PDB file of C-alpha atoms in Angstrom:
ATOM      1  CA  VAL A   1       0.098  13.819   8.138  1.00 89.00           C
ATOM      2  CA  ASP A   2       2.485  16.668   9.051  1.00 86.00           C
ATOM      3  CA  ASN A   3       3.965  14.273  11.624  1.00 90.00           C
ATOM      4  CA  LYS A   4       0.606  13.937  13.382  1.00 93.00           C
ATOM      5  CA  PRO A   5      -1.509  10.757  13.673  1.00 96.00           C
ATOM      6  CA  VAL A   6      -4.837  11.277  11.913  1.00 96.00           C
ATOM      7  CA  ALA A   7      -8.100   9.459  11.317  1.00 97.00           C
ATOM      8  CA  TYR A   8     -10.623   9.609   8.471  1.00 96.00           C
ATOM      9  CA  PHE A   9     -14.387   9.640   8.397  1.00 97.00           C
ATOM     10  CA  GLY A  10     -16.287   8.386   5.356  1.00 97.00           C
ATOM     11  CA  TYR A  11     -19.558   7.000   4.003  1.00 96.00           C
ATOM     12  CA  TRP A  12     -21.270  10.099   5.364  1.00 97.00           C
ATOM     13  CA  GLU A  13     -24.811  10.846   4.170  1.00 96.00           C
ATOM     14  CA  SER A  14     -27.120  13.310   5.891  1.00 97.00           C
ATOM     15  CA  MET A  15     -30.360  15.248   5.873  1.00 97.00           C
ATOM     16  CA  ASP A  16     -30.074  19.026   6.206  1.00 98.00           C
ATOM     17  CA  GLU A  17     -30.089  19.127  10.006  1.00 98.00           C
ATOM     18  CA  VAL A  18     -27.207  20.125  12.273  1.00 98.00           C
ATOM     19  CA  ASP A  19     -28.223  18.453  15.575  1.00 98.00           C
ATOM     20  CA  PRO A  20     -27.907  14.797  14.489  1.00 98.00           C
ATOM     21  CA  ASN A  21     -24.577  15.615  12.853  1.00 98.00           C
ATOM     22  CA  GLN A  22     -23.277  17.191  16.036  1.00 98.00           C
ATOM     23  CA  GLU A  23     -24.125  13.995  17.894  1.00 98.00           C
ATOM     24  CA  LEU A  24     -22.686  11.766  15.153  1.00 98.00           C
ATOM     25  CA  PHE A  25     -19.402  13.640  14.785  1.00 98.00           C
ATOM     26  CA  ALA A  26     -18.935  14.020  18.537  1.00 98.00           C
ATOM     27  CA  GLU A  27     -19.052  10.230  18.827  1.00 98.00           C
ATOM     28  CA  CYS A  28     -16.721   9.826  15.860  1.00 98.00           C
ATOM     29  CA  GLU A  29     -14.255  12.344  17.321  1.00 98.00           C
ATOM     30  CA  ARG A  30     -14.259  10.594  20.702  1.00 98.00           C
ATOM     31  CA  TRP A  31     -13.416   7.339  18.935  1.00 97.00           C
ATOM     32  CA  ALA A  32     -10.648   8.973  16.876  1.00 98.00           C
ATOM     33  CA  LYS A  33      -9.030  10.498  19.975  1.00 98.00           C
ATOM     34  CA  GLU A  34      -9.140   7.114  21.723  1.00 97.00           C
ATOM     35  CA  GLN A  35      -7.092   5.749  18.820  1.00 97.00           C
ATOM     36  CA  GLY A  36      -4.549   8.562  19.297  1.00 98.00           C
ATOM     37  CA  ALA A  37      -5.588  10.752  16.355  1.00 98.00           C
ATOM     38  CA  ALA A  38      -4.842  14.481  16.540  1.00 98.00           C
ATOM     39  CA  ARG A  39      -6.939  15.371  13.471  1.00 97.00           C
ATOM     40  CA  LEU A  40      -9.968  14.006  11.669  1.00 98.00           C
ATOM     41  CA  TYR A  41     -10.163  14.310   7.859  1.00 98.00           C
ATOM     42  CA  GLY A  42     -12.977  13.473   5.485  1.00 98.00           C
ATOM     43  CA  PRO A  43     -14.942  12.370   3.799  1.00 98.00           C
ATOM     44  CA  ILE A  44     -12.613   9.596   2.625  1.00 96.00           C
ATOM     45  CA  ASN A  45     -14.151   6.156   2.152  1.00 94.00           C
ATOM     46  CA  PHE A  46     -11.134   4.264   3.538  1.00 89.00           C
ATOM     47  CA  THR A  47      -8.815   5.146   0.630  1.00 87.00           C
ATOM     48  CA  THR A  48      -8.474   7.818  -2.048  1.00 88.00           C
ATOM     49  CA  PHE A  49      -8.726   5.002  -4.617  1.00 84.00           C
ATOM     50  CA  SER A  50     -12.377   5.070  -3.542  1.00 85.00           C
ATOM     51  CA  SER A  51     -14.748   8.039  -3.153  1.00 91.00           C
ATOM     52  CA  TYR A  52     -13.589  11.089  -1.217  1.00 96.00           C
ATOM     53  CA  ARG A  53     -14.215  14.877  -1.025  1.00 97.00           C
ATOM     54  CA  ILE A  54     -17.509  16.739  -1.404  1.00 98.00           C
ATOM     55  CA  ARG A  55     -18.789  18.940  -4.224  1.00 98.00           C
ATOM     56  CA  LEU A  56     -18.783  22.654  -3.337  1.00 98.00           C
ATOM     57  CA  ASN A  57     -20.444  24.411  -6.281  1.00 97.00           C
ATOM     58  CA  ALA A  58     -21.953  24.176  -9.779  1.00 96.00           C
ATOM     59  CA  PHE A  59     -24.573  21.641  -8.687  1.00 95.00           C
ATOM     60  CA  GLU A  60     -26.785  22.572 -11.611  1.00 94.00           C
ATOM     61  CA  TYR A  61     -24.421  20.874 -14.067  1.00 92.00           C
ATOM     62  CA  GLY A  62     -24.973  17.325 -12.872  1.00 88.00           C
ATOM     63  CA  TYR A  63     -22.283  14.766 -12.169  1.00 92.00           C
ATOM     64  CA  PHE A  64     -19.947  12.476 -14.051  1.00 95.00           C
ATOM     65  CA  PRO A  65     -18.983   9.001 -12.755  1.00 93.00           C
ATOM     66  CA  SER A  66     -16.379   9.157  -9.938  1.00 91.00           C
ATOM     67  CA  GLU A  67     -17.183  12.833  -9.302  1.00 95.00           C
ATOM     68  CA  PRO A  68     -18.172  13.587  -5.687  1.00 95.00           C
ATOM     69  CA  TYR A  69     -21.959  13.539  -5.401  1.00 91.00           C
ATOM     70  CA  ASN A  70     -23.782  15.337  -2.603  1.00 96.00           C
ATOM     71  CA  PHE A  71     -26.459  17.910  -1.804  1.00 97.00           C
ATOM     72  CA  PRO A  72     -25.393  21.588  -1.747  1.00 97.00           C
ATOM     73  CA  TYR A  73     -25.849  21.857   2.042  1.00 98.00           C
ATOM     74  CA  TYR A  74     -23.062  19.392   2.920  1.00 98.00           C
ATOM     75  CA  GLN A  75     -20.379  22.084   3.217  1.00 98.00           C
ATOM     76  CA  LYS A  76     -22.617  24.103   5.554  1.00 98.00           C
ATOM     77  CA  LEU A  77     -23.177  21.059   7.786  1.00 98.00           C
ATOM     78  CA  LEU A  78     -19.462  20.290   8.074  1.00 98.00           C
ATOM     79  CA  GLU A  79     -18.643  23.882   8.933  1.00 98.00           C
ATOM     80  CA  ALA A  80     -21.455  23.944  11.515  1.00 98.00           C
ATOM     81  CA  VAL A  81     -19.850  21.041  13.412  1.00 98.00           C
ATOM     82  CA  GLY A  82     -16.395  22.615  13.358  1.00 98.00           C
ATOM     83  CA  TYR A  83     -14.724  21.417  10.155  1.00 98.00           C
ATOM     84  CA  SER A  84     -12.839  23.566   7.653  1.00 98.00           C
ATOM     85  CA  CYS A  85     -11.694  22.890   4.105  1.00 98.00           C
ATOM     86  CA  SER A  86      -8.095  21.662   4.131  1.00 97.00           C
ATOM     87  CA  HIS A  87      -7.609  20.662   0.477  1.00 97.00           C
ATOM     88  CA  LYS A  88      -9.402  21.875  -2.644  1.00 97.00           C
ATOM     89  CA  TYR A  89      -9.748  20.210  -6.032  1.00 96.00           C
ATOM     90  CA  PHE A  90     -11.447  21.224  -9.262  1.00 96.00           C
ATOM     91  CA  SER A  91     -12.578  20.175 -12.733  1.00 96.00           C
ATOM     92  CA  HIS A  92     -12.267  22.451 -15.768  1.00 94.00           C
ATOM     93  CA  VAL A  93     -15.120  22.045 -18.282  1.00 95.00           C
ATOM     94  CA  SER A  94     -14.412  23.352 -21.801  1.00 94.00           C
ATOM     95  CA  GLY A  95     -15.934  23.239 -25.245  1.00 94.00           C
ATOM     96  CA  MET A  96     -14.035  20.950 -27.589  1.00 92.00           C
ATOM     97  CA  GLU A  97     -13.730  23.639 -30.247  1.00 88.00           C
ATOM     98  CA  SER A  98     -11.928  26.067 -27.927  1.00 89.00           C
ATOM     99  CA  THR A  99      -9.818  23.200 -26.575  1.00 85.00           C
ATOM    100  CA  ALA A 100      -8.753  22.205 -30.087  1.00 81.00           C
ATOM    101  CA  LYS A 101      -7.836  25.805 -30.912  1.00 83.00           C
ATOM    102  CA  LYS A 102      -5.689  25.987 -27.769  1.00 81.00           C
ATOM    103  CA  VAL A 103      -3.861  22.824 -28.834  1.00 78.00           C
ATOM    104  CA  GLU A 104      -3.263  24.288 -32.291  1.00 77.00           C
ATOM    105  CA  ARG A 105      -1.877  27.508 -30.817  1.00 79.00           C
ATOM    106  CA  LYS A 106       0.526  25.543 -28.648  1.00 71.00           C
ATOM    107  CA  ARG A 107       1.498  23.022 -31.307  1.00 69.00           C
ATOM    108  CA  SER A 108       4.815  24.666 -32.181  1.00 64.00           C
ATOM    109  CA  SER A 109       5.854  24.750 -28.523  1.00 60.00           C
ATOM    110  CA  LEU A 110       4.940  21.075 -28.123  1.00 58.00           C
ATOM    111  CA  GLN A 111       7.558  19.981 -30.632  1.00 57.00           C
ATOM    112  CA  GLY A 112      11.006  19.299 -29.297  1.00 55.00           C
ATOM    113  CA  ALA A 113      14.086  17.286 -30.122  1.00 49.00           C
ATOM    114  CA  SER A 114      13.945  15.693 -26.668  1.00 70.00           C
ATOM    115  CA  LEU A 115      10.661  13.964 -27.584  1.00 82.00           C
ATOM    116  CA  GLU A 116      11.566  12.619 -31.008  1.00 83.00           C
ATOM    117  CA  ARG A 117      12.514   9.174 -29.730  1.00 89.00           C
ATOM    118  CA  PHE A 118       9.473   8.807 -27.465  1.00 94.00           C
ATOM    119  CA  SER A 119       6.505   6.885 -28.868  1.00 94.00           C
ATOM    120  CA  PHE A 120       2.907   8.017 -28.330  1.00 95.00           C
ATOM    121  CA  GLU A 121       0.260   5.374 -29.048  1.00 96.00           C
ATOM    122  CA  LEU A 122      -3.479   5.387 -28.658  1.00 97.00           C
ATOM    123  CA  MET A 123      -4.295   2.987 -25.819  1.00 97.00           C
ATOM    124  CA  ASP A 124      -7.241   0.598 -25.584  1.00 97.00           C
ATOM    125  CA  GLY A 125      -8.253  -1.489 -22.583  1.00 94.00           C
ATOM    126  CA  ALA A 126      -6.274  -4.542 -23.684  1.00 95.00           C
ATOM    127  CA  MET A 127      -3.083  -2.503 -24.001  1.00 95.00           C
ATOM    128  CA  MET A 128      -3.648  -0.984 -20.566  1.00 93.00           C
ATOM    129  CA  ALA A 129      -4.216  -4.427 -19.024  1.00 92.00           C
ATOM    130  CA  ARG A 130      -1.050  -5.836 -20.603  1.00 93.00           C
ATOM    131  CA  ALA A 131       0.962  -2.953 -19.188  1.00 93.00           C
ATOM    132  CA  LEU A 132      -0.499  -3.349 -15.675  1.00 92.00           C
ATOM    133  CA  PRO A 133       2.809  -4.139 -13.891  1.00 92.00           C
ATOM    134  CA  GLU A 134       4.410  -1.039 -15.407  1.00 91.00           C
ATOM    135  CA  ILE A 135       1.343   1.115 -14.777  1.00 88.00           C
ATOM    136  CA  TYR A 136       1.282  -0.064 -11.167  1.00 89.00           C
ATOM    137  CA  GLU A 137       4.844   1.169 -10.662  1.00 88.00           C
ATOM    138  CA  LEU A 138       3.923   4.409 -12.408  1.00 87.00           C
ATOM    139  CA  VAL A 139       0.894   4.942 -10.156  1.00 84.00           C
ATOM    140  CA  GLU A 140       3.014   4.402  -7.052  1.00 85.00           C
ATOM    141  CA  SER A 141       5.684   6.874  -8.188  1.00 82.00           C
ATOM    142  CA  ILE A 142       3.269   9.544  -9.450  1.00 80.00           C
ATOM    143  CA  PHE A 143       0.536   9.514  -6.819  1.00 81.00           C
ATOM    144  CA  GLY A 144       2.463   8.237  -3.795  1.00 81.00           C
ATOM    145  CA  ASP A 145       2.933  11.743  -2.409  1.00 81.00           C
ATOM    146  CA  ASN A 146      -0.722  12.760  -2.803  1.00 86.00           C
ATOM    147  CA  PHE A 147      -2.604  13.528   0.377  1.00 88.00           C
ATOM    148  CA  GLY A 148      -4.162  10.421   1.890  1.00 85.00           C
ATOM    149  CA  TYR A 149      -2.642   8.046  -0.658  1.00 85.00           C
ATOM    150  CA  THR A 150      -2.599   4.434   0.505  1.00 84.00           C
ATOM    151  CA  SER A 151      -0.824   1.844  -1.581  1.00 86.00           C
ATOM    152  CA  ILE A 152      -2.882  -1.193  -2.549  1.00 87.00           C
ATOM    153  CA  PRO A 153      -1.697  -4.596  -3.842  1.00 91.00           C
ATOM    154  CA  ILE A 154      -1.383  -4.941  -7.589  1.00 92.00           C
ATOM    155  CA  GLU A 155      -4.048  -7.678  -7.506  1.00 93.00           C
ATOM    156  CA  ALA A 156      -6.525  -5.214  -5.967  1.00 88.00           C
ATOM    157  CA  LEU A 157      -5.643  -2.579  -8.563  1.00 86.00           C
ATOM    158  CA  ALA A 158      -6.239  -5.103 -11.349  1.00 88.00           C
ATOM    159  CA  ALA A 159      -9.565  -6.370 -10.003  1.00 88.00           C
ATOM    160  CA  GLY A 160     -11.044  -3.139  -8.674  1.00 83.00           C
ATOM    161  CA  PHE A 161      -9.821  -0.580 -11.161  1.00 81.00           C
ATOM    162  CA  VAL A 162      -7.975  -1.782 -14.252  1.00 85.00           C
ATOM    163  CA  LYS A 163     -10.536  -4.430 -15.230  1.00 87.00           C
ATOM    164  CA  PRO A 164     -13.625  -2.155 -15.060  1.00 89.00           C
ATOM    165  CA  TYR A 165     -11.680   0.849 -16.382  1.00 91.00           C
ATOM    166  CA  ALA A 166     -10.503  -1.159 -19.379  1.00 94.00           C
ATOM    167  CA  ARG A 167     -14.093  -1.773 -20.464  1.00 95.00           C
ATOM    168  CA  ARG A 168     -15.046   1.904 -20.208  1.00 97.00           C
ATOM    169  CA  LEU A 169     -11.797   3.458 -21.444  1.00 97.00           C
ATOM    170  CA  CYS A 170     -11.985   5.534 -24.628  1.00 98.00           C
ATOM    171  CA  PRO A 171      -9.582   3.818 -27.055  1.00 98.00           C
ATOM    172  CA  ARG A 172      -9.773   6.767 -29.453  1.00 98.00           C
ATOM    173  CA  THR A 173      -8.293   9.341 -27.088  1.00 98.00           C
ATOM    174  CA  SER A 174      -6.368   7.480 -24.346  1.00 98.00           C
ATOM    175  CA  VAL A 175      -2.607   7.597 -24.860  1.00 97.00           C
ATOM    176  CA  MET A 176       0.439   5.655 -23.664  1.00 97.00           C
ATOM    177  CA  CYS A 177       3.939   7.062 -24.010  1.00 96.00           C
ATOM    178  CA  ARG A 178       7.060   4.908 -23.969  1.00 96.00           C
ATOM    179  CA  SER A 179      10.621   6.091 -23.555  1.00 95.00           C
ATOM    180  CA  PRO A 180      13.379   5.392 -26.099  1.00 94.00           C
ATOM    181  CA  GLU A 181      14.295   2.394 -23.905  1.00 95.00           C
ATOM    182  CA  GLY A 182      10.737   1.041 -24.110  1.00 94.00           C
ATOM    183  CA  GLU A 183       9.490   1.706 -20.576  1.00 94.00           C
ATOM    184  CA  VAL A 184       6.134   3.359 -19.864  1.00 94.00           C
ATOM    185  CA  ALA A 185       6.961   7.028 -19.373  1.00 95.00           C
ATOM    186  CA  ALA A 186       3.459   8.502 -19.177  1.00 95.00           C
ATOM    187  CA  VAL A 187      -0.207   7.612 -19.599  1.00 95.00           C
ATOM    188  CA  LEU A 188      -3.409   9.530 -20.197  1.00 95.00           C
ATOM    189  CA  MET A 189      -6.638   7.641 -19.442  1.00 95.00           C
ATOM    190  CA  THR A 190      -9.801   9.154 -20.878  1.00 97.00           C
ATOM    191  CA  PHE A 191     -13.450   8.163 -20.680  1.00 97.00           C
ATOM    192  CA  PRO A 192     -16.719   9.367 -22.129  1.00 98.00           C
ATOM    193  CA  ASP A 193     -18.978  10.926 -19.517  1.00 97.00           C
ATOM    194  CA  TYR A 194     -21.389   8.026 -19.061  1.00 97.00           C
ATOM    195  CA  GLY A 195     -23.323   9.967 -16.414  1.00 95.00           C
ATOM    196  CA  PRO A 196     -26.524  10.437 -18.463  1.00 95.00           C
ATOM    197  CA  LEU A 197     -26.724   6.674 -19.080  1.00 96.00           C
ATOM    198  CA  VAL A 198     -26.635   5.740 -15.388  1.00 95.00           C
ATOM    199  CA  GLU A 199     -29.149   8.331 -14.172  1.00 92.00           C
ATOM    200  CA  GLN A 200     -32.319   6.738 -12.858  1.00 89.00           C
ATOM    201  CA  ARG A 201     -34.434   8.979 -15.069  1.00 90.00           C
ATOM    202  CA  HIS A 202     -32.873   7.565 -18.240  1.00 92.00           C
ATOM    203  CA  PRO A 203     -35.429   5.238 -19.891  1.00 93.00           C
ATOM    204  CA  GLU A 204     -32.746   2.576 -20.395  1.00 93.00           C
ATOM    205  CA  ALA A 205     -30.534   3.317 -17.402  1.00 94.00           C
ATOM    206  CA  LYS A 206     -27.693   0.899 -16.658  1.00 94.00           C
ATOM    207  CA  SER A 207     -25.397   0.343 -13.710  1.00 94.00           C
ATOM    208  CA  LEU A 208     -21.934   1.793 -14.245  1.00 93.00           C
ATOM    209  CA  ALA A 209     -20.574  -1.724 -13.722  1.00 92.00           C
ATOM    210  CA  ASP A 210     -22.453  -2.805 -16.860  1.00 95.00           C
ATOM    211  CA  ILE A 211     -21.313   0.106 -19.027  1.00 96.00           C
ATOM    212  CA  THR A 212     -18.779  -0.551 -21.793  1.00 97.00           C
ATOM    213  CA  PHE A 213     -17.352   1.763 -24.439  1.00 98.00           C
ATOM    214  CA  ASP A 214     -18.194  -0.605 -27.283  1.00 97.00           C
ATOM    215  CA  LYS A 215     -21.868  -0.934 -26.370  1.00 97.00           C
ATOM    216  CA  ASP A 216     -22.672   2.443 -24.868  1.00 97.00           C
ATOM    217  CA  PHE A 217     -20.635   5.222 -26.485  1.00 98.00           C
ATOM    218  CA  ASP A 218     -23.066   5.654 -29.369  1.00 97.00           C
ATOM    219  CA  ARG A 219     -25.999   5.815 -26.913  1.00 97.00           C
ATOM    220  CA  LEU A 220     -24.739   9.154 -25.574  1.00 97.00           C
ATOM    221  CA  GLU A 221     -26.610  12.122 -27.024  1.00 95.00           C
ATOM    222  CA  GLN A 222     -23.958  14.623 -25.891  1.00 94.00           C
ATOM    223  CA  LYS A 223     -20.431  13.285 -25.896  1.00 97.00           C
ATOM    224  CA  THR A 224     -18.158  14.768 -23.242  1.00 97.00           C
ATOM    225  CA  LEU A 225     -14.583  13.570 -22.811  1.00 97.00           C
ATOM    226  CA  LEU A 226     -13.245  13.080 -19.282  1.00 97.00           C
ATOM    227  CA  LEU A 227      -9.472  13.545 -19.051  1.00 95.00           C
ATOM    228  CA  LYS A 228      -9.518  11.458 -15.915  1.00 91.00           C
ATOM    229  CA  SER A 229      -6.077  10.094 -15.030  1.00 88.00           C
ATOM    230  CA  VAL A 230      -2.799  11.416 -16.348  1.00 89.00           C
ATOM    231  CA  GLY A 231       0.695  10.948 -15.041  1.00 87.00           C
ATOM    232  CA  VAL A 232       4.302  11.320 -16.085  1.00 91.00           C
ATOM    233  CA  SER A 233       7.031   9.234 -14.477  1.00 92.00           C
ATOM    234  CA  PRO A 234       9.378  11.287 -12.268  1.00 90.00           C
ATOM    235  CA  ASN A 235      12.201  10.023 -14.505  1.00 90.00           C
ATOM    236  CA  PHE A 236      10.783  11.989 -17.448  1.00 91.00           C
ATOM    237  CA  ARG A 237       9.467  15.202 -15.963  1.00 87.00           C
ATOM    238  CA  LYS A 238      10.005  18.630 -17.583  1.00 85.00           C
ATOM    239  CA  LEU A 239      10.342  17.223 -21.093  1.00 87.00           C
ATOM    240  CA  GLY A 240       6.882  18.270 -22.239  1.00 85.00           C
ATOM    241  CA  LEU A 241       5.342  14.788 -22.135  1.00 90.00           C
ATOM    242  CA  TYR A 242       2.139  16.005 -20.489  1.00 87.00           C
ATOM    243  CA  ASN A 243       1.436  18.538 -23.233  1.00 85.00           C
ATOM    244  CA  LYS A 244       2.337  16.008 -25.897  1.00 89.00           C
ATOM    245  CA  LEU A 245      -0.133  13.510 -24.401  1.00 91.00           C
ATOM    246  CA  LEU A 246      -2.828  16.171 -24.560  1.00 89.00           C
ATOM    247  CA  GLU A 247      -1.978  17.033 -28.148  1.00 89.00           C
ATOM    248  CA  LYS A 248      -2.186  13.397 -29.242  1.00 91.00           C
ATOM    249  CA  SER A 249      -5.456  12.855 -27.379  1.00 94.00           C
ATOM    250  CA  LEU A 250      -7.275  16.043 -28.306  1.00 90.00           C
ATOM    251  CA  GLU A 251      -6.421  15.965 -31.988  1.00 87.00           C
ATOM    252  CA  GLN A 252      -8.448  12.736 -32.046  1.00 91.00           C
ATOM    253  CA  ALA A 253     -11.135  13.938 -29.645  1.00 95.00           C
ATOM    254  CA  THR A 254     -12.413  16.689 -31.928  1.00 93.00           C
ATOM    255  CA  GLN A 255     -13.889  13.998 -34.199  1.00 94.00           C
ATOM    256  CA  TYR A 256     -15.990  12.419 -31.453  1.00 97.00           C
ATOM    257  CA  TYR A 257     -16.648  14.840 -28.577  1.00 97.00           C
ATOM    258  CA  THR A 258     -18.256  18.248 -28.074  1.00 96.00           C
ATOM    259  CA  HIS A 259     -16.813  19.015 -24.621  1.00 95.00           C
ATOM    260  CA  ALA A 260     -13.765  18.131 -22.525  1.00 95.00           C
ATOM    261  CA  VAL A 261     -13.349  17.943 -18.754  1.00 95.00           C
ATOM    262  CA  ALA A 262      -9.962  18.090 -17.041  1.00 93.00           C
ATOM    263  CA  ALA A 263     -11.231  16.126 -14.073  1.00 94.00           C
ATOM    264  CA  LEU A 264     -10.551  16.221 -10.333  1.00 94.00           C
ATOM    265  CA  ILE A 265      -7.258  18.119 -10.199  1.00 92.00           C
ATOM    266  CA  SER A 266      -5.690  19.207  -6.920  1.00 92.00           C
ATOM    267  CA  GLU A 267      -5.436  22.960  -6.406  1.00 92.00           C
ATOM    268  CA  GLY A 268      -1.972  24.198  -7.316  1.00 88.00           C
ATOM    269  CA  ASN A 269      -1.251  21.435  -9.829  1.00 85.00           C
ATOM    270  CA  PRO A 270       0.707  23.163 -12.638  1.00 81.00           C
ATOM    271  CA  SER A 271      -0.796  20.868 -15.285  1.00 75.00           C
ATOM    272  CA  ALA A 272      -4.130  22.672 -14.872  1.00 76.00           C
ATOM    273  CA  ARG A 273      -2.787  25.832 -16.519  1.00 79.00           C
ATOM    274  CA  PHE A 274      -3.523  24.400 -19.959  1.00 79.00           C
ATOM    275  CA  PHE A 275      -7.293  24.765 -19.475  1.00 83.00           C
ATOM    276  CA  GLU A 276      -7.477  27.914 -17.317  1.00 83.00           C
ATOM    277  CA  ASP A 277      -8.181  30.411 -20.098  1.00 85.00           C
ATOM    278  CA  ILE A 278     -10.617  28.274 -22.110  1.00 88.00           C
ATOM    279  CA  CYS A 279     -12.892  26.625 -19.544  1.00 89.00           C
ATOM    280  CA  ASP A 280     -16.622  27.333 -19.565  1.00 91.00           C
ATOM    281  CA  HIS A 281     -16.979  26.699 -15.847  1.00 92.00           C
ATOM    282  CA  ILE A 282     -15.051  25.266 -12.897  1.00 95.00           C
ATOM    283  CA  ARG A 283     -16.418  22.712 -10.458  1.00 96.00           C
ATOM    284  CA  TRP A 284     -14.840  22.821  -7.000  1.00 97.00           C
ATOM    285  CA  TYR A 285     -14.509  20.047  -4.404  1.00 98.00           C
ATOM    286  CA  GLY A 286     -13.210  20.030  -0.850  1.00 98.00           C
ATOM    287  CA  LEU A 287     -11.683  17.727   1.744  1.00 98.00           C
ATOM    288  CA  PHE A 288     -12.355  18.815   5.328  1.00 98.00           C
ATOM    289  CA  VAL A 289     -10.463  18.600   8.627  1.00 98.00           C
ATOM    290  CA  LYS A 290     -10.907  19.245  12.333  1.00 98.00           C
ATOM    291  CA  GLU A 291      -8.225  19.508  14.996  1.00 97.00           C
ATOM    292  CA  LEU A 292      -9.028  17.251  17.940  1.00 97.00           C
ATOM    293  CA  ASP A 293      -8.321  18.793  21.347  1.00 83.00           C
TER     294      ASP A 293
END
């Protein structure tokens, strides 16, 4: 990172006490320096395909699956042992009615001759699985420059992410775009917020691994749409595909959902501008770093 060798820490859980963390991180930092690291980043649980970052605010709103989960004092503990926030991320939470109105206002600007030959289809789990080789290439090209990104084999992506995602994907609002030549140009993967169904206090709580859209969508009392993963191939940037994906998705979503969450976006990402003026609240997350002497 920035031409410096770095190490990560992860799987960090703690009580609200500084002393044991000072001892723990001092040992971790000694190890990292022995390996030649000049900085220590975290929390990252080995790879950004897995859990990373901590929640910084809005703890009263609960959590959706894959959102960083921690007690409010975690930021204070990291700062007490010498870490500072190096990268920030956020989620915009909006009412579906205001989101739909924003789409309608932008509808005229979303039309363009350059998009007429592109196809936009609602995507279910089977379609996503069939397109795995193309999606894998898309993931590599879109997210390869993200901080901490580590490429994984396509077999690992299929087993660890595509297979479980396919069962939980919302087929009513997820969208795949293909170019005039037939290649996957962009995808938008959406999910219901299954968080209430996996909470221990739910009378019929289930493990997230056992959740499926077909069996569990109707069990949700409040239906919130997570706009979780979206990407446009570098070959088709600046054509308006992102906004067109949103239009296709959200015109369907108004029939089924009351809220929408643009989830886990890196600070400075221009795609976030769509939701800035309509969000009810913003949830912030941070990735922390320490320079090692």
